[in-house]
Structures are given as structure tokens and as C-alpha cells.
mmCIF file of C-alpha atoms in Angstrom:
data_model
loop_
_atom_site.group_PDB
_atom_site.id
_atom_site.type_symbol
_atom_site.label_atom_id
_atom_site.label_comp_id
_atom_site.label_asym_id
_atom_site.label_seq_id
_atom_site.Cartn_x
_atom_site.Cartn_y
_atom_site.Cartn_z
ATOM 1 C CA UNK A 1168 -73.247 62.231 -40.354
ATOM 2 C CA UNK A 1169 -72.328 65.577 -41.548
ATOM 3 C CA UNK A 1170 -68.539 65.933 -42.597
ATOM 4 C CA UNK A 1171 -66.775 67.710 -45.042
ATOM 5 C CA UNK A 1172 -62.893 66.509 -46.154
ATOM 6 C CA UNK A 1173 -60.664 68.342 -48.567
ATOM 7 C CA UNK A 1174 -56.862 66.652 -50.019
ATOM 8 C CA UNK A 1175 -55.169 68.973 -52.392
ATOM 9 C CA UNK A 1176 -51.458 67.491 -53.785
ATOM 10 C CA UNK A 1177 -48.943 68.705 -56.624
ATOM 11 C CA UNK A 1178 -45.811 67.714 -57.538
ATOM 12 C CA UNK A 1179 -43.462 68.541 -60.469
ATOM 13 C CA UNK A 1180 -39.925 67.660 -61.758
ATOM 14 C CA UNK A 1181 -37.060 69.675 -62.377
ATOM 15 C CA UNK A 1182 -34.984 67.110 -64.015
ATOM 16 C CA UNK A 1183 -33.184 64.835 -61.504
ATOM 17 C CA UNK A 1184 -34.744 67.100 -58.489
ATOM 18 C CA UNK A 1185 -38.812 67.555 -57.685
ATOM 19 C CA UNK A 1186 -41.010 69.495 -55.538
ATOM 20 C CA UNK A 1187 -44.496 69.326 -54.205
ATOM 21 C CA UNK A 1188 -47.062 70.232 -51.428
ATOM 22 C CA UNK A 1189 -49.851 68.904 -49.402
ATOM 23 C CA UNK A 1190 -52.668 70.814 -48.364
ATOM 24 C CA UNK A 1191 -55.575 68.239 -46.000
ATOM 25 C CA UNK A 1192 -58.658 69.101 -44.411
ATOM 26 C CA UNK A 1193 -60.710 67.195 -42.365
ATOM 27 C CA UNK A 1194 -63.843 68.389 -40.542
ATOM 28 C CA UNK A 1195 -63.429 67.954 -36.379
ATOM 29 C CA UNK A 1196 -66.224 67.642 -33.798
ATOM 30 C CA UNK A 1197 -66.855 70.725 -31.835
ATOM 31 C CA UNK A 1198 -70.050 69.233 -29.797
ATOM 32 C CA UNK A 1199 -69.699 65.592 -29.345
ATOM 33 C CA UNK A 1200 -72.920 65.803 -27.453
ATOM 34 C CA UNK A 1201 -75.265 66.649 -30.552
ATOM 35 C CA UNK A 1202 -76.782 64.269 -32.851
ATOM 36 C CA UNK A 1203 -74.556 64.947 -35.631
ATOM 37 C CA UNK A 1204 -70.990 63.454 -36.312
ATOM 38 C CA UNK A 1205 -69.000 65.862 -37.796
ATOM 39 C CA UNK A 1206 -65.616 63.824 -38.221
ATOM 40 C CA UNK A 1207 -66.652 60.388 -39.835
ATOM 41 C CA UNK A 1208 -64.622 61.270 -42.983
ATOM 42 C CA UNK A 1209 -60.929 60.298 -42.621
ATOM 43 C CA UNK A 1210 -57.730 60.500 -44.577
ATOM 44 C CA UNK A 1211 -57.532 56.516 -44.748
ATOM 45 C CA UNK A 1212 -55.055 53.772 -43.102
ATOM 46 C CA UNK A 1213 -53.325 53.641 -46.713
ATOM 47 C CA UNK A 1214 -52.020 57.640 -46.464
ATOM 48 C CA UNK A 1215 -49.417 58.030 -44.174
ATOM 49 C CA UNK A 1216 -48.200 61.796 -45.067
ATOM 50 C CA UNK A 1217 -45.383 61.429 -42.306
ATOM 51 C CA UNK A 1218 -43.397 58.939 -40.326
ATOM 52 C CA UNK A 1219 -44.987 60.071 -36.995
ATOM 53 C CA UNK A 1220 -48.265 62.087 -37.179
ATOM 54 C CA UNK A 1221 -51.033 60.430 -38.913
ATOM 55 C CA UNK A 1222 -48.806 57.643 -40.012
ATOM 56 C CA UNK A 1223 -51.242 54.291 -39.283
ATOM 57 C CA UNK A 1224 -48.761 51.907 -40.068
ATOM 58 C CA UNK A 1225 -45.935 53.154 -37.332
ATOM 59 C CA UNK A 1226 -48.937 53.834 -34.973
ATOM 60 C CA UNK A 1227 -51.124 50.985 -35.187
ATOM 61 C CA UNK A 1228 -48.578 48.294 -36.137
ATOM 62 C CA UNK A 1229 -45.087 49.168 -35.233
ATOM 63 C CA UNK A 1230 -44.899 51.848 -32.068
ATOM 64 C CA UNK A 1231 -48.536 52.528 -30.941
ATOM 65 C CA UNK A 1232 -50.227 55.240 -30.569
ATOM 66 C CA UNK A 1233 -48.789 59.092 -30.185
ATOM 67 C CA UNK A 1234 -49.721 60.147 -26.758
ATOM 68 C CA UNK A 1235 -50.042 63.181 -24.249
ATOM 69 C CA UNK A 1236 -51.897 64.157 -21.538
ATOM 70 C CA UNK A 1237 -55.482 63.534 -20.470
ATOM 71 C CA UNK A 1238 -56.584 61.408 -23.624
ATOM 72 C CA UNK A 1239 -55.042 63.448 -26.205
ATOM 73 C CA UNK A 1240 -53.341 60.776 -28.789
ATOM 74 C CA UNK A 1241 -52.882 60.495 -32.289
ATOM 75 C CA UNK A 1242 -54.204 56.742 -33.342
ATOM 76 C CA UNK A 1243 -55.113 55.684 -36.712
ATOM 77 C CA UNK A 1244 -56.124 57.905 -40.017
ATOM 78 C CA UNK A 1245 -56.091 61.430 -39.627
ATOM 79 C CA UNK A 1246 -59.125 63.214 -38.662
ATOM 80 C CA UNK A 1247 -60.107 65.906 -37.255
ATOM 81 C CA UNK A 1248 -56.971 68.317 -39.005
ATOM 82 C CA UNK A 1249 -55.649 70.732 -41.145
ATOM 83 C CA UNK A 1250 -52.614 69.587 -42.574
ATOM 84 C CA UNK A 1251 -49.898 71.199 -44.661
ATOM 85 C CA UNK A 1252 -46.344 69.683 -46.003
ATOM 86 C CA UNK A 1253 -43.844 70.531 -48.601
ATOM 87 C CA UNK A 1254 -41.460 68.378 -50.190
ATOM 88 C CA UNK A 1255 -38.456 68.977 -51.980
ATOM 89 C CA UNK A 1256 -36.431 65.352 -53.542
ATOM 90 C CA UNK A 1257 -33.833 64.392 -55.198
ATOM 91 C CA UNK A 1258 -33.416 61.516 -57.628
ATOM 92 C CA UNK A 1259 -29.677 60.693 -58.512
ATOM 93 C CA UNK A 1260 -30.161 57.454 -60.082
ATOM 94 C CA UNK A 1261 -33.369 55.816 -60.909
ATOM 95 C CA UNK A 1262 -33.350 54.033 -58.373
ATOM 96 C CA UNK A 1263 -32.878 56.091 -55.391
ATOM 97 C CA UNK A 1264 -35.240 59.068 -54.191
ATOM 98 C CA UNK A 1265 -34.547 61.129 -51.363
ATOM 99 C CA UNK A 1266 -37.093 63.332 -50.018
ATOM 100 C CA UNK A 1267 -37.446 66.242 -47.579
ATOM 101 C CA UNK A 1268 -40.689 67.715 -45.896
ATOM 102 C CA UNK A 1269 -41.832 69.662 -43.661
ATOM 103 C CA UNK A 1270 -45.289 69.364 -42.544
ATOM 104 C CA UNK A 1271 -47.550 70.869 -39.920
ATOM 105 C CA UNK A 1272 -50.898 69.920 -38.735
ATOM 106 C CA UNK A 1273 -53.543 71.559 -36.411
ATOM 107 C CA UNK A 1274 -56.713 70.299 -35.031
ATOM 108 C CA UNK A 1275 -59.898 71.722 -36.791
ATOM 109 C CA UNK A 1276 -61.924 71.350 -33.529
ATOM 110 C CA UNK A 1277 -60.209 71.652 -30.290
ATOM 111 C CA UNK A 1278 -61.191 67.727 -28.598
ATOM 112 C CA UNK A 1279 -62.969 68.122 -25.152
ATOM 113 C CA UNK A 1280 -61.759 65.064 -22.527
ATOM 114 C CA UNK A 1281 -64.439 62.405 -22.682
ATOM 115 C CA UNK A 1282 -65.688 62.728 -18.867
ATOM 116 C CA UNK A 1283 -68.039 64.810 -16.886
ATOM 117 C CA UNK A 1284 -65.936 67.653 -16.738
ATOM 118 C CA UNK A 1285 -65.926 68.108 -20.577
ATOM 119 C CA UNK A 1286 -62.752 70.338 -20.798
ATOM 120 C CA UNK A 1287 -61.964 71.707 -23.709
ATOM 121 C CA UNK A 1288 -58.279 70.976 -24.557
ATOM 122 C CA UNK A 1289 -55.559 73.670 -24.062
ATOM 123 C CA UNK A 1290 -54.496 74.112 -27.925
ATOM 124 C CA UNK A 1291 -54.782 72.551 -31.063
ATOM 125 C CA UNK A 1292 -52.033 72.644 -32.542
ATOM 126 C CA UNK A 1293 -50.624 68.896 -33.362
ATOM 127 C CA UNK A 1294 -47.130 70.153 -33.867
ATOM 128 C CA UNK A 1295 -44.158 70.438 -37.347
ATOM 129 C CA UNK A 1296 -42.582 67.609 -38.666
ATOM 130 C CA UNK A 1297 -39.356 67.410 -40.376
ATOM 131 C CA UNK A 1298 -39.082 64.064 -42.200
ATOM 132 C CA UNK A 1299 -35.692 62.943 -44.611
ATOM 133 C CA UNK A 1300 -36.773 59.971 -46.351
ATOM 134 C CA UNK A 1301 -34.352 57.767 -48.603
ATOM 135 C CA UNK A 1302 -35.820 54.790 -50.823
ATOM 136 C CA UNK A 1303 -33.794 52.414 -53.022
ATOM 137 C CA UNK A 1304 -35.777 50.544 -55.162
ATOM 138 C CA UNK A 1305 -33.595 47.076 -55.500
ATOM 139 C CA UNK A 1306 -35.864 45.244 -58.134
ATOM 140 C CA UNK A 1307 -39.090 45.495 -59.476
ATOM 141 C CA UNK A 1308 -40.738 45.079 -56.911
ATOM 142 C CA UNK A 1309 -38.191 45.622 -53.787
ATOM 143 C CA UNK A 1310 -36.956 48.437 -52.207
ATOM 144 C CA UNK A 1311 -35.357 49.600 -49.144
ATOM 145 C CA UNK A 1312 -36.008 52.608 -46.753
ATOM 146 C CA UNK A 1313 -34.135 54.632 -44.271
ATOM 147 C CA UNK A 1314 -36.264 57.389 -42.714
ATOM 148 C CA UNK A 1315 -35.638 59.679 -40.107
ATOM 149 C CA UNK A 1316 -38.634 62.240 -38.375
ATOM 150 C CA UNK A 1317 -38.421 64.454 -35.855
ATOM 151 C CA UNK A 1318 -41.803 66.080 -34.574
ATOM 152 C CA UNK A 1319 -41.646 69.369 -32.918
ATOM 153 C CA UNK A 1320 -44.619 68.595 -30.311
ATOM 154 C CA UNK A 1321 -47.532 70.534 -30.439
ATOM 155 C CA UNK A 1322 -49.671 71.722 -27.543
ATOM 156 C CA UNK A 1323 -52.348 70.034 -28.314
ATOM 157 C CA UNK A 1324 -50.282 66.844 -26.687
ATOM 158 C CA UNK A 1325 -50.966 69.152 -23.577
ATOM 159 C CA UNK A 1326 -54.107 67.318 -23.045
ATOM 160 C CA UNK A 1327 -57.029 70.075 -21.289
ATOM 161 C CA UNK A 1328 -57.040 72.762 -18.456
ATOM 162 C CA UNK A 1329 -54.965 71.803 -15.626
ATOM 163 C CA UNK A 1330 -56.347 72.451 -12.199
ATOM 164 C CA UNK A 1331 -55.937 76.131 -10.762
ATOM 165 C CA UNK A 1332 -52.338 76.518 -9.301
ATOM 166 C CA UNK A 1333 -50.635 73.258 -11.200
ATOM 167 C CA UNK A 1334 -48.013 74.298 -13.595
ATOM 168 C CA UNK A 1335 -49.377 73.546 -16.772
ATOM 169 C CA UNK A 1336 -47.838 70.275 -18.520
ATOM 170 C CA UNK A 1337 -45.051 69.245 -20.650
ATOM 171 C CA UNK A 1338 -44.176 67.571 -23.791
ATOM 172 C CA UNK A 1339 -41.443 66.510 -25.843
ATOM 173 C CA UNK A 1340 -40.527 66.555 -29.076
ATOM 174 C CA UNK A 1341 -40.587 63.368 -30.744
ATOM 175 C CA UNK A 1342 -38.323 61.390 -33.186
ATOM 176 C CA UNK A 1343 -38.190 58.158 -35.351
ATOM 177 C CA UNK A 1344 -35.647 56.236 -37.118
ATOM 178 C CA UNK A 1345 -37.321 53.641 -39.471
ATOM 179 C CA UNK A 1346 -35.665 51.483 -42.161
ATOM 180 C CA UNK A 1347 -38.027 49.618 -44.281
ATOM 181 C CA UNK A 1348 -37.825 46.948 -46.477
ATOM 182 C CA UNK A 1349 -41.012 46.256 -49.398
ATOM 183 C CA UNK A 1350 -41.821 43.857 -51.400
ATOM 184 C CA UNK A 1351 -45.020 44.613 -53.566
ATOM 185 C CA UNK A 1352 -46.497 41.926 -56.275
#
């Protein structure tokens, strides 16, 4: 295993309002074929930057995975990314906490498909996500969320090379609605 992983975070208040940013590297896999693994490192099932990309609990436990074209999907902890968000809240009483960001992610290593062919995927570019996220915190240890995501879909969701005269495929763009409600003890 050879893998290298960066996470960089800051946040500051301004009063009632606060800002931050997110800055997450994690080393990709250009040869799967050698006899090193370059992406063992990941950002964790307990991070979930977004509602949609990288988000293990909507993908694992709630929706499933975030899929495109031939094998390329988004399951589990991020790997194999650079990732960037910024984040602008609000906190009107102190018990709500809204919170906008905008994040975008990339793939470090373009994936190949895992068959004999081995093509190299189109693009990796993962896609933007705008996220509004709204948390009441009810008690101690209760709160309730409303969150709503919409992922501009990246090409890398365009899976690898089509064959010679196909029109090349198409994705959508992506959204979520999620309310949530935590209890923590």
C-alpha cells in the first residue's frame, strides 16, 4: 500500500453568521494492474461532506449507490478525489443553523472499466453540489433536519469510451430532499 490523503477545514464566526471551507485529497489508482494500491486511504463512513457525493449514509443505507455508465458509481467513503466546498451559515437562534455550500469534487486518477478492454474513463470530473441544510436542535440531544442537494453531474458519470460512431452518453443532474431526525446519547 502506498497512499497519500490530505483534509484541510476552517471555519469562523461572524456573530450570528459563519463561514468555512473544505479542501480533501485522496490519492486514486492510475494502474490497477501493479503491485501497489494507491487508494487504500479513505475519507471514512463517519464524513459525509454532502447529501449526495461521498455521503455513506444516503448511499449505503438510505438510496444506494450514485451510478452512471459502464461501472462508474459513487459507493461508500470517498476515495480516489479532490474535493473542495465552501460554506456560508446562519444561526438565528441557538438552536437553529442553516447552512449553504457549494462543493466540487474531481477524480485524482481517471478509473479504467474493470474488463479486458481496460478503458480509461471519459473524464473525471465527479460534478458541483449545491447543498441548503437546516438543523433544529429540539433538546439535548434531538434535532431535526431538512436538507435539500442538487448535484450538477459530472462526466465522470459518463462511464469510458463509447464505441466509434455511438453518440457519446448522457447524464443527469441529480437531487435530494432529506429530513432527518437524531437522537445522540
Amino acid at each position: 500500500a502506498d497512499s497519500l490523503a490530505v483534509f484541510l477545514d476552517a471555519a469562523t464566526n461572524f456573530g450570528m453568521f459563519n463561514v468555512g471551507g473544505t479542501f480533501a485529497f485522496l490519492q486514486g489508482d492510475g494502474n490497477p494492474d501493479d503491485d501497489k494500491a494507491h487508494d487504500v486511504v479513505s475519507g471514512g463512513v463517519d464524513w459525509n461532506p454532502t447529501l449526495l457525493l461521498f455521503n455513506n449514509d444516503t448511499v449505503n443505507y438510505w438510496v444506494g449507490e450514485v451510478s452512471g455508465h459502464n461501472y462508474s458509481n459513487l459507493n461508500g467513503p470517498m476515495k480516489n478525489a479532490w474535493f473542495f466546498q465552501g460554506r456560508v451559515g446562519v444561526k438565528p437562534t441557538a438552536q437553529w443553523d442553516v447552512v449553504l455550500s457549494v462543493s466540487y469534487a474531481s477524480a485524482d486518477k481517471k478509473p479504467v472499466m474493470p474488463e479486458k478492454a481496460k478503458k480509461p474513463y471519459l473524464n473525471g470530473t465527479y460534478g458541483t453540489e449545491i447543498d441548503l441544510v437546516s438543523t433544529y436542535k429540539i433538546t439535548n440531544n434531538l434535532s431535526y433536519m431538512l436538507g435539500f442537494g442538487y448535484l450538477f453531474t459530472g462526466d465522470y458519470f459518463k462511464g469510458a469510451q463509447h464505441p466509434p460512431g455511438q453518440a457519446p452518453f448522457e447524464v443527469s443532474d441529480d437531487f435530494i430532499v432529506l429530513n432527518k431526525l437524531t437522537l445522540s446519547f
